[in-house]
XYZ file of C-alpha atoms in Angstrom:
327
model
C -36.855 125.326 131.100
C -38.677 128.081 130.031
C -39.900 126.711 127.013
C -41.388 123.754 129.155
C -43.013 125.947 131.610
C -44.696 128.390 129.059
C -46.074 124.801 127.623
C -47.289 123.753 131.161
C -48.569 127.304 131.623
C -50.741 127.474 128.293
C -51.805 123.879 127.934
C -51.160 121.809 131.315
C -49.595 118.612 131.446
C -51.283 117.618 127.985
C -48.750 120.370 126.511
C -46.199 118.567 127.789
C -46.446 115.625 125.183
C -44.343 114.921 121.590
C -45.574 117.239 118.915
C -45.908 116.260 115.959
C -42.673 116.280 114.061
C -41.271 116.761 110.269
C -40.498 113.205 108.776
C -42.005 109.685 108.315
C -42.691 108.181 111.609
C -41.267 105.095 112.997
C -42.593 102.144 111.364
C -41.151 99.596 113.255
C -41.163 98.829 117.265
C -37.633 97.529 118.869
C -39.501 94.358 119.084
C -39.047 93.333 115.106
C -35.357 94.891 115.358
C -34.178 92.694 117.869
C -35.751 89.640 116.392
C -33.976 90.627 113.144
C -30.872 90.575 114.917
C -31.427 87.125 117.101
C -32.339 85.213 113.679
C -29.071 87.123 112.230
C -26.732 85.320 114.473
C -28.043 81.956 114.101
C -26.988 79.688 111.632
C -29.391 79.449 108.658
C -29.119 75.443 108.867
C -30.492 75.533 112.985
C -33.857 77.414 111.026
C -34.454 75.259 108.111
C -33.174 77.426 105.492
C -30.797 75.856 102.588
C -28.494 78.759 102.910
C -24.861 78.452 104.239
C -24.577 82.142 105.476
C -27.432 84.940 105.685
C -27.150 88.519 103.759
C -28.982 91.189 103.957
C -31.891 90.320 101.205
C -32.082 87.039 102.721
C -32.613 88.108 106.082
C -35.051 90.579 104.479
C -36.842 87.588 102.693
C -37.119 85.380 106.067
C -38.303 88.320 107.820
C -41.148 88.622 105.762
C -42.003 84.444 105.415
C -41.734 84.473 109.549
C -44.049 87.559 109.677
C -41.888 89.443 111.741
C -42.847 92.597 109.461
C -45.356 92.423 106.557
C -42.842 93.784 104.458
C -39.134 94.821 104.904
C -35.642 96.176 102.581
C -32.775 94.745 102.755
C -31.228 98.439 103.420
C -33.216 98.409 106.561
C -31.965 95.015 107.704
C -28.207 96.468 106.739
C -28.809 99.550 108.586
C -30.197 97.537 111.828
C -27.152 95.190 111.492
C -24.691 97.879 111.640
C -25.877 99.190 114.712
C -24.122 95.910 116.333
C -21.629 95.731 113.901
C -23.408 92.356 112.840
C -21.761 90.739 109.558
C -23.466 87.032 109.572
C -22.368 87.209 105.390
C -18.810 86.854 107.183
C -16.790 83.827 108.226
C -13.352 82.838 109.867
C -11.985 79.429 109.952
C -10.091 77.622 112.905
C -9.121 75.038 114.079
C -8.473 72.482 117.518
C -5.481 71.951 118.686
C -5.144 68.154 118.395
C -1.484 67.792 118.872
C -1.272 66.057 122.633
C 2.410 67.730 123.070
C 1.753 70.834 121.370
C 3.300 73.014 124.468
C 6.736 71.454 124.018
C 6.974 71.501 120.732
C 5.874 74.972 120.305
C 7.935 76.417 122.899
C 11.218 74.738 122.049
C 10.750 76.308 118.627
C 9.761 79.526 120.509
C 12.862 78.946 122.469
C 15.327 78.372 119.647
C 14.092 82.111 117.901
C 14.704 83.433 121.235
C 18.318 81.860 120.780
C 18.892 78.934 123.554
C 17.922 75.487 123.534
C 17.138 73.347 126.616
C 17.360 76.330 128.589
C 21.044 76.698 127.531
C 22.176 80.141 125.471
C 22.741 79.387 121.651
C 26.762 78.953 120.716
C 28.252 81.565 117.712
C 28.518 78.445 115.697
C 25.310 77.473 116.613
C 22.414 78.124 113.747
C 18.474 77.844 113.848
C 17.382 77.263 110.102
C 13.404 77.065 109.263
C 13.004 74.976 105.973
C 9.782 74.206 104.158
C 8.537 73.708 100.338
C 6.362 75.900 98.377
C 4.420 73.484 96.127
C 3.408 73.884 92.578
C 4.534 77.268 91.244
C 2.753 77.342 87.854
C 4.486 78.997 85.024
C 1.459 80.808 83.325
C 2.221 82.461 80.002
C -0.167 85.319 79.799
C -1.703 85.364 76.021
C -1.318 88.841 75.687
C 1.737 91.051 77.010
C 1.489 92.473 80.434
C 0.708 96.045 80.777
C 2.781 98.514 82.745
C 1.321 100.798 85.500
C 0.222 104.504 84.682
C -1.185 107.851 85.933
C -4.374 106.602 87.267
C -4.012 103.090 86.478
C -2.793 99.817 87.781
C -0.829 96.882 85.656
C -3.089 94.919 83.628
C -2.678 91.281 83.353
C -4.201 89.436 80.722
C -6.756 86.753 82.175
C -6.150 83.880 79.463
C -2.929 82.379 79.554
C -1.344 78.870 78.581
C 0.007 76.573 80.682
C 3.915 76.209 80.665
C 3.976 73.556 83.989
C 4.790 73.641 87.468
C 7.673 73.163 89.993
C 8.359 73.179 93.436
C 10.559 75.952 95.321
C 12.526 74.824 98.771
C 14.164 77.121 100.490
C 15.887 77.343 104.077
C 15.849 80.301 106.052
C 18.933 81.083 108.347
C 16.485 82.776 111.316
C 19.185 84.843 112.997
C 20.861 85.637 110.096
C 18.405 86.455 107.679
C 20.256 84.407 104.995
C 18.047 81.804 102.335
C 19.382 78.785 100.334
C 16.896 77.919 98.133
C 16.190 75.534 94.980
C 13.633 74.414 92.561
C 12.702 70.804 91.900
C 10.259 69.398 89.878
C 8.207 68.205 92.960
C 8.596 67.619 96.487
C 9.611 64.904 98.644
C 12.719 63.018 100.743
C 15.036 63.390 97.263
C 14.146 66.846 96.783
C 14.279 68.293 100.456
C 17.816 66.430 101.059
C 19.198 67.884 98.464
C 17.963 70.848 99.726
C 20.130 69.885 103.204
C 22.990 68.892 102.072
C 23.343 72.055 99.680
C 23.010 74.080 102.828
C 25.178 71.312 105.160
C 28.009 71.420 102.623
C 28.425 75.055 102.648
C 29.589 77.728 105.334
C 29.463 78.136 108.011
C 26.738 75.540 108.369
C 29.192 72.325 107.418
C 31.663 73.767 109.997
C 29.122 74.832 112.502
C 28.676 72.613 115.974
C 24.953 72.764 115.685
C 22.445 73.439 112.733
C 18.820 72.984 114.164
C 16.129 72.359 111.080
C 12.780 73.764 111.914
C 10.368 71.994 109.563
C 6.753 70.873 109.766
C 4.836 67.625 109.534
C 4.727 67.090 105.464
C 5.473 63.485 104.284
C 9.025 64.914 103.012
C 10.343 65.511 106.723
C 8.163 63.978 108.991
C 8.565 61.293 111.913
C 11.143 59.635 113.874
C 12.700 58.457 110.031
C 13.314 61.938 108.675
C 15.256 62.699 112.261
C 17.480 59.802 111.892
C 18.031 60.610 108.355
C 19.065 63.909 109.061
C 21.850 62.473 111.555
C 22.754 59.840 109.540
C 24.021 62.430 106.302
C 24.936 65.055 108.985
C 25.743 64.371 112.377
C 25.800 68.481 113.265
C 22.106 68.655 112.224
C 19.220 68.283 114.489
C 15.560 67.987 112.801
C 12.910 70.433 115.000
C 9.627 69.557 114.205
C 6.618 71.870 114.183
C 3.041 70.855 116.119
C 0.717 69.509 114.131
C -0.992 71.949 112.523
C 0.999 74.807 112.990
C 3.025 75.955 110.708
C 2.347 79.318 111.986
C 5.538 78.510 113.908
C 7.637 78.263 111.029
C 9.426 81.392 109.773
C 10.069 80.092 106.498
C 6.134 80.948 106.111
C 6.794 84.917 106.086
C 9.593 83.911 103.918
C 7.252 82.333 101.294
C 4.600 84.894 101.842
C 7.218 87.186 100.603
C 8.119 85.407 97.429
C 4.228 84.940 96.269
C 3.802 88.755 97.012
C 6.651 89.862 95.140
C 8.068 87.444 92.775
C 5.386 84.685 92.069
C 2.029 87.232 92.063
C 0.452 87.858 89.192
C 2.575 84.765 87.798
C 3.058 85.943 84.294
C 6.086 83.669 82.900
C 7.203 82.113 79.480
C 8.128 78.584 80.755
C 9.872 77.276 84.288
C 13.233 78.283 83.324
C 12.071 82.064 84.111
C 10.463 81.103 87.260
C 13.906 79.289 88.372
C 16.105 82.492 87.113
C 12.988 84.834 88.974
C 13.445 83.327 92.452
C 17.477 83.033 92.126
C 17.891 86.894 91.546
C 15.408 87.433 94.170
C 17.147 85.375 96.791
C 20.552 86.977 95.897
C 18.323 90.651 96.213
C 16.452 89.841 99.497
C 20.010 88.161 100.842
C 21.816 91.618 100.164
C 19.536 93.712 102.533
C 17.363 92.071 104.706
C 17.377 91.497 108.676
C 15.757 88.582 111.211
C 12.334 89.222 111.526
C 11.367 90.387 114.436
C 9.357 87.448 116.249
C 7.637 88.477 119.037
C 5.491 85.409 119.826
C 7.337 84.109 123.330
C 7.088 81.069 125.625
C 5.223 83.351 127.461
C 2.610 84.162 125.053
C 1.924 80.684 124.395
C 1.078 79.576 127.795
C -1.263 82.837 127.596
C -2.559 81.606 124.457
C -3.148 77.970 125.623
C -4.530 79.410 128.920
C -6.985 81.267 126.867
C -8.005 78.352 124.919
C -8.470 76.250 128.091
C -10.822 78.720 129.556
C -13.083 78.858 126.091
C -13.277 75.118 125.741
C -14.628 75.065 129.538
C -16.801 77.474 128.783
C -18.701 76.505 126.029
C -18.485 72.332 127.932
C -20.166 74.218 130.995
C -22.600 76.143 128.314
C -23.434 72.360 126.667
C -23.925 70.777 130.157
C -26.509 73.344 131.459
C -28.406 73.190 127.903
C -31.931 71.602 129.030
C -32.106 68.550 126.902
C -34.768 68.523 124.361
């Protein structure tokens, strides 16, 4: 305060004003950064521009063409962006529920990982099994040897390779358990994925077992009211679970799989299909020795949340589209 009043003292309220200061002066207003920032979050396609997704030169560049600044970087733009946390070069997919008894489906499935069905607790010789087929494992011979790690330095995998075919991996997934059957076939469909079910069906405790609920998704292998009778038909303990469509998200068997690419399948360096069969084998009989259920924490509860959620956002944007004046 004394600083201020000496200023008032010597110079009056005219002393009171900005000095000058050390540095380059503003050159833009907050009028040119918040345009920048509107045309950021529109879609290049509502302004005309053949571009599926700005960056930061292009937003530069369209700056300058809609005379928003006579000239601009692309740092600047960047730096303006970040403020808001603004990535427009970024993009998520999604996607509509279209499945008209999604809720039931879902939550039965939600239901059986909690252990009970039909509101009734699961039996000890009861099972829930999630079962699924990872398509086209390639068996890519690398042309030059794969490197081992070192100080400093990742593995190095050769980027030519030759082609030594594909197969298909199948695998069920005891869920409270933590227990996989798998095989490989040359490709998938009904042949493959029952012999998939009656490898598990046949042994124990699932052949003895009162109850063996199969949790699988909508492919052509398994789908419809066919692949349920099916399923009875060749084993009358079994009972087919289907997924919603669209969300295999729901599916256990998914983690499982994400498993195998991470740590059996990734970088896919193999001599021919017989390694990738013998590969996946020793892994199940390693990942069967030591691992435990996953822990699922997605409940009935959440998904009425979820679906809640959704129900408010698509009201939303059809009460944003009604008050739109019509052009």
């Amino acid at each position: 305060m004394r600083t201020w009043r000496v200023r008032f003292a010597d110079g009056g309220l005219a002393a009171l004003a900005d000095r000058r200061r050390c540095g380059r002066p503003r050159r833009f207003t907050p009028v040119p950064v918040a345009e920048v920032k509107a045309l950021a979050c529109q879609l290049p396609a509502e302004t005309g521009t053949p571009l599926s997704r700005w960056s930061c030169p292009e937003l530069a560049r369209e700056v300058v063409v809609r005379r928003i600044a006579g000239s601009i970087s692309a740092s600047t733009v960047r730096r303006w962006l970040r403020e808001d946390t603004l990535k427009p070069w970024q993009y998520r997919s999604w996607i509509f529920i279209r499945d008209p008894k999604f809720r039931p489906k879902a939550a039965r499935i939600m239901d059986l990982y909690a252990g009970t069905f039909d509101g009734v607790p699961l039996g000890a010789d009861e099972y829930v099994v999630s079962s699924d087929e990872k398509t086209s494992i390639q068996a890519r011979c690398r042309c030059h040897p794969t490197l081992a790690p070192g100080q400093a330095r990742a593995m190095r995998v050769n980027h030519e390779y030759r082609r030594g075919g594909a197969l298909a991996y199948l695998a069920a997934y005891d869920v409270h358990h933590a227990r996989v059957l798998g095989r490989c076939e040359p490709t998938t469909g009904i042949v493959p994925f029952m012999n998939l079910v009656t490898q598990v069906m046949t042994s124990e405790p699932y052949a003895s077992a009162k109850r063996v609920f199969w949790i699988v998704d909508n492919g052509s292998s398994h789908c419809g009211k066919a692949a349920i009778d099916r399923l009875a038909k060749a084993f009358p303990n079994a009972v087919m679970v289907h997924t919603p469509v669209h969300a295999s998200w729901t599916n256990q068997i998914e983690i499982f799989f994400s498993v195998v690419q991470r740590k059996v399948v990734a970088p896919n360096d193999f001599t021919d299909l017989g390694q990738i069969r013998d590969q996946l084998r020793a892994f199940e009989d390693r990942y069967n020795a030591t691992a435990q259920p996953f822990q699922w924490k997605f409940t009935t509860s959440d998904l009425d949340d979820l679906l809640a959620r959704l129900d408010r956002h698509t009201l939303d944007r059809q009460e944003e589209s009604s008050a739109a004046p019509a052009t």
